[in-house]
Amino acid sequence: EPEVTQTPSHQVTQMGQEVILRCVPISNHLYFYWYRQILGQKVEFLVSFYNNEISEKSEIFDDQFSVERPDGSNFTLKIRSTKLEDSAMYFCASSARGGGDTQYFGPGTRLTVL
Amino acid sequence: DQQVKQNSPSLSVQEGRISILNCDYTNSMFDYFLWYKKYPAEGPTFLISISSIKDKNEDGRFTVFLNKSAKHLSLHIVPSQPGDSAVYFCAASAPFSGGGADGLTFGKGTHLIIQP
């Protein structure tokens, strides 16, 4: 069964450093998403991406964040200058269609900012 | 502002009985609702969904009911099995005016514990 994959599973970084989280969405999906879950809190939407551009973003997704689809398979989330409060699980998701279509999630990357 | 609310942080049910997880929402623009199951250190796993044009959707042991007038949905699991023990998230999406990808709004989750 096709699945979303994410690397690395755990990333530890120093405050102020740049990190890139990587995702490989399900191959025939066209819509891509990033979410995060701070420990003990709910899953929060960050950004969605379609047709090589950002479709929708939340207020969390400020100028420190960027997304890219550098090739036909990868989808990345970059945090330019990490802060302590960026420590969270980051989940990538993809869907075949937009709108009310099911989003399938990857296993997540645990980001720890020291 | 909690647009999707799961008011029970945890629920304990005996194996073989019915588990009922509840979810309320406030945004009348939501038109698609999903339930996800999540184990620790894993991503949310899709369980079942329902469009706002329906009031019930069934898939095996899982049934989701939607009451639009009450802005309430529930997930029924019957019979409950030990492997069902996990955190269950209710999520919702609203139509995006640009016709693109809609972010999901999640509830805080309910930890379901199935007791043998």
Short mmCIF file of C-alpha atoms in Angstrom, two decimals:
data_model
loop_
_atom_site.label_atom_id
_atom_site.label_comp_id
_atom_site.label_asym_id
_atom_site.label_seq_id
_atom_site.Cartn_x
_atom_site.Cartn_y
_atom_site.Cartn_z
CA GLU A 1 0.00 0.00 0.00
CA PRO A 2 1.47 3.39 -0.95
CA GLU A 3 2.48 5.59 1.95
CA VAL A 4 3.96 8.95 2.75
CA THR A 5 7.54 8.77 3.99
CA GLN A 6 9.52 11.36 5.94
CA THR A 7 13.19 11.82 6.76
CA PRO A 8 14.82 12.12 9.16
CA SER A 9 12.73 10.56 11.89
CA HIS A 10 14.46 12.74 14.47
CA GLN A 11 16.42 15.96 13.96
CA VAL A 12 18.30 17.75 16.70
CA THR A 13 19.56 21.25 15.98
CA GLN A 14 20.87 24.32 17.71
CA MET A 15 18.75 27.42 17.99
CA GLY A 16 19.32 29.71 15.01
CA GLN A 17 20.30 26.92 12.65
CA GLU A 18 18.47 26.07 9.45
CA VAL A 19 16.75 22.71 9.09
CA ILE A 20 15.18 20.98 6.12
CA LEU A 21 12.58 18.32 6.70
CA ARG A 22 11.93 15.99 3.81
CA CYS A 23 8.86 14.15 2.65
CA VAL A 24 8.04 11.82 -0.22
CA PRO A 25 4.28 12.01 -0.81
CA ILE A 26 2.23 9.21 -2.35
CA SER A 27 3.28 9.10 -5.98
CA ASN A 28 0.04 9.99 -7.77
CA HIS A 29 -1.01 12.64 -5.28
CA LEU A 30 -1.05 16.29 -6.32
CA TYR A 31 -1.72 18.12 -3.06
CA PHE A 32 0.80 18.33 -0.26
CA TYR A 33 0.65 19.58 3.30
CA TRP A 34 2.73 20.20 6.39
CA TYR A 35 1.37 20.04 9.91
CA ARG A 36 3.01 20.18 13.30
CA GLN A 37 2.16 18.89 16.75
CA ILE A 38 3.82 20.45 19.76
CA LEU A 39 4.06 17.96 22.62
CA GLY A 40 0.73 17.64 24.39
CA GLN A 41 -1.10 19.85 21.92
CA LYS A 42 -3.25 19.26 18.88
CA VAL A 43 -2.12 18.79 15.32
CA GLU A 44 -1.92 22.20 13.61
CA PHE A 45 -2.02 23.00 9.92
CA LEU A 46 0.98 24.90 8.56
CA VAL A 47 0.78 25.03 4.78
CA SER A 48 -0.64 23.37 1.69
CA PHE A 49 0.95 23.18 -1.74
CA TYR A 50 -0.46 22.53 -5.17
CA ASN A 51 0.72 23.09 -8.70
CA ASN A 52 4.14 24.23 -7.48
CA GLU A 53 2.87 26.99 -5.27
CA ILE A 54 1.51 27.55 -1.81
CA SER A 55 -2.24 27.08 -1.78
CA GLU A 56 -3.06 28.01 1.79
CA LYS A 57 -1.05 28.80 4.91
CA SER A 58 -1.79 29.37 8.57
CA GLU A 59 -0.61 32.20 10.76
CA ILE A 60 2.06 29.86 12.13
CA PHE A 61 3.71 29.70 8.71
CA ASP A 62 5.67 32.95 8.89
CA ASP A 63 8.73 34.13 6.96
CA GLN A 64 10.94 31.64 8.78
CA PHE A 65 9.23 28.80 6.95
CA SER A 66 9.36 27.86 3.30
CA VAL A 67 8.30 24.84 1.24
CA GLU A 68 9.59 23.46 -1.98
CA ARG A 69 9.06 20.60 -4.36
CA PRO A 70 12.59 20.37 -5.74
CA ASP A 71 11.88 17.39 -8.00
CA GLY A 72 9.05 15.08 -8.95
CA SER A 73 9.03 13.16 -5.71
CA ASN A 74 10.25 15.22 -2.75
CA PHE A 75 8.44 17.89 -0.77
CA THR A 76 10.47 19.84 1.77
CA LEU A 77 9.85 22.17 4.69
CA LYS A 78 12.66 24.57 5.55
CA ILE A 79 12.92 26.49 8.79
CA ARG A 80 15.50 29.23 8.27
CA SER A 81 16.47 30.10 11.83
CA THR A 82 15.07 27.66 14.34
CA LYS A 83 13.69 28.76 17.69
CA LEU A 84 13.13 26.74 20.83
CA GLU A 85 9.39 26.85 20.23
CA ASP A 86 9.81 25.15 16.86
CA SER A 87 10.43 21.90 18.71
CA ALA A 88 7.57 19.64 17.65
CA MET A 89 6.57 16.68 15.52
CA TYR A 90 6.25 17.73 11.90
CA PHE A 91 3.91 15.70 9.72
CA CYS A 92 3.75 15.73 5.96
CA ALA A 93 0.52 14.69 4.24
CA SER A 94 -0.70 14.30 0.70
CA SER A 95 -4.00 13.88 -1.08
CA ALA A 96 -5.04 12.97 -4.60
CA ARG A 97 -7.43 15.88 -4.87
CA GLY A 98 -7.93 19.10 -3.01
CA GLY A 99 -11.07 20.20 -1.29
CA GLY A 100 -12.71 17.51 0.77
CA ASP A 101 -10.35 14.69 -0.03
CA THR A 102 -8.65 12.39 2.41
CA GLN A 103 -5.17 13.43 3.46
CA TYR A 104 -2.69 10.66 4.22
CA PHE A 105 -0.01 11.38 6.77
CA GLY A 106 3.61 10.37 7.07
CA PRO A 107 5.17 9.07 10.30
CA GLY A 108 6.54 12.49 11.22
CA THR A 109 9.89 14.07 12.00
CA ARG A 110 10.60 14.94 15.61
CA LEU A 111 12.45 18.26 15.63
CA THR A 112 14.30 19.17 18.80
CA VAL A 113 15.78 22.66 19.02
CA LEU A 114 18.36 23.13 21.76
CA ASP B 1 -10.40 29.54 19.15
CA GLN B 2 -11.28 25.88 19.09
CA GLN B 3 -13.25 25.29 15.94
CA VAL B 4 -13.17 21.53 16.47
CA LYS B 5 -13.71 20.28 19.99
CA GLN B 6 -13.27 16.86 21.49
CA ASN B 7 -14.37 17.34 25.05
CA SER B 8 -13.38 13.93 26.38
CA PRO B 9 -9.60 13.65 26.77
CA SER B 10 -9.95 9.94 27.47
CA LEU B 11 -12.46 7.12 27.25
CA SER B 12 -12.24 3.63 28.69
CA VAL B 13 -14.33 0.84 27.14
CA GLN B 14 -14.48 -2.87 27.72
CA GLU B 15 -13.37 -5.16 24.90
CA GLY B 16 -16.31 -6.24 22.76
CA ARG B 17 -18.47 -3.26 23.72
CA ILE B 18 -19.21 -0.17 21.65
CA SER B 19 -16.87 2.82 21.76
CA ILE B 20 -18.45 6.19 21.00
CA LEU B 21 -16.18 9.16 20.43
CA ASN B 22 -17.69 12.59 20.09
CA CYS B 23 -16.71 15.75 18.29
CA ASP B 24 -18.32 19.18 18.06
CA TYR B 25 -17.51 21.99 15.67
CA THR B 26 -18.34 25.65 15.46
CA ASN B 27 -17.46 26.61 11.89
CA SER B 28 -20.54 26.19 9.73
CA MET B 29 -18.32 26.31 6.63
CA PHE B 30 -16.84 22.89 7.38
CA ASP B 31 -18.11 20.45 4.77
CA TYR B 32 -15.87 17.42 5.18
CA PHE B 33 -15.02 15.55 8.34
CA LEU B 34 -12.47 12.87 9.05
CA TRP B 35 -11.42 10.64 11.91
CA TYR B 36 -7.80 9.71 12.38
CA LYS B 37 -6.21 7.24 14.76
CA LYS B 38 -2.79 7.92 16.17
CA TYR B 39 -0.31 5.81 18.08
CA PRO B 40 2.57 7.45 19.98
CA ALA B 41 5.51 8.47 17.76
CA GLU B 42 3.52 7.73 14.58
CA GLY B 43 1.60 9.87 12.13
CA PRO B 44 -2.21 10.05 12.12
CA THR B 45 -3.77 7.12 10.27
CA PHE B 46 -6.96 7.80 8.34
CA LEU B 47 -9.97 5.83 9.55
CA ILE B 48 -13.16 7.13 8.02
CA SER B 49 -14.64 10.33 6.63
CA ILE B 50 -18.00 11.88 5.92
CA SER B 51 -19.17 14.64 3.64
CA SER B 52 -21.64 17.20 4.93
CA ILE B 53 -24.23 15.97 2.44
CA LYS B 54 -24.48 12.68 4.33
CA ASP B 55 -25.45 11.85 7.88
CA LYS B 56 -23.86 8.44 8.15
CA ASN B 57 -20.92 6.55 6.72
CA GLU B 58 -19.98 3.02 7.61
CA ASP B 59 -16.81 1.03 7.05
CA GLY B 60 -16.57 -2.32 8.77
CA ARG B 61 -16.51 -1.81 12.54
CA PHE B 62 -16.40 1.98 12.16
CA THR B 63 -19.40 4.23 11.64
CA VAL B 64 -19.40 8.00 11.62
CA PHE B 65 -22.58 9.96 12.24
CA LEU B 66 -23.00 13.63 11.38
CA ASN B 67 -25.65 15.90 12.84
CA LYS B 68 -25.27 19.16 10.96
CA SER B 69 -27.95 21.04 12.86
CA ALA B 70 -26.17 20.27 16.14
CA LYS B 71 -22.71 20.64 14.57
CA HIS B 72 -21.83 17.30 16.08
CA LEU B 73 -20.28 14.12 14.82
CA SER B 74 -19.49 10.84 16.46
CA LEU B 75 -17.41 7.78 15.71
CA HIS B 76 -18.78 4.40 16.73
CA ILE B 77 -16.50 1.40 16.95
CA VAL B 78 -18.21 -1.92 17.44
CA PRO B 79 -17.05 -4.31 18.69
CA SER B 80 -14.09 -2.62 20.33
CA GLN B 81 -10.82 -4.52 20.19
CA PRO B 82 -7.56 -4.11 22.15
CA GLY B 83 -5.81 -2.85 19.01
CA ASP B 84 -8.23 0.07 18.94
CA SER B 85 -6.47 1.61 21.93
CA ALA B 86 -5.01 4.85 20.56
CA VAL B 87 -5.68 8.58 20.37
CA TYR B 88 -8.52 9.45 18.00
CA PHE B 89 -8.60 12.83 16.29
CA CYS B 90 -11.58 14.45 14.69
CA ALA B 91 -10.66 16.78 11.79
CA ALA B 92 -12.60 19.05 9.49
CA SER B 93 -12.05 21.07 6.35
CA ALA B 94 -13.83 24.00 4.78
CA PRO B 95 -13.95 24.77 1.05
CA PHE B 96 -11.02 26.88 0.04
CA SER B 97 -12.09 29.73 -2.16
CA GLY B 98 -9.06 29.29 -4.38
CA GLY B 99 -10.07 25.72 -5.15
CA GLY B 100 -6.75 24.43 -3.92
CA ALA B 101 -5.62 22.37 -1.00
CA ASP B 102 -7.54 22.76 2.23
CA GLY B 103 -5.80 22.48 5.54
CA LEU B 104 -7.49 20.33 8.15
CA THR B 105 -8.53 21.66 11.54
CA PHE B 106 -8.00 19.08 14.24
CA GLY B 107 -9.53 18.53 17.64
CA LYS B 108 -7.31 17.82 20.63
CA GLY B 109 -7.97 14.11 20.50
CA THR B 110 -9.54 11.47 22.72
CA HIS B 111 -7.41 8.71 24.16
CA LEU B 112 -9.40 5.50 23.81
CA ILE B 113 -8.42 2.66 26.13
CA ILE B 114 -9.88 -0.77 25.48
CA GLN B 115 -9.87 -2.89 28.59
CA PRO B 116 -9.72 -6.69 28.28
#
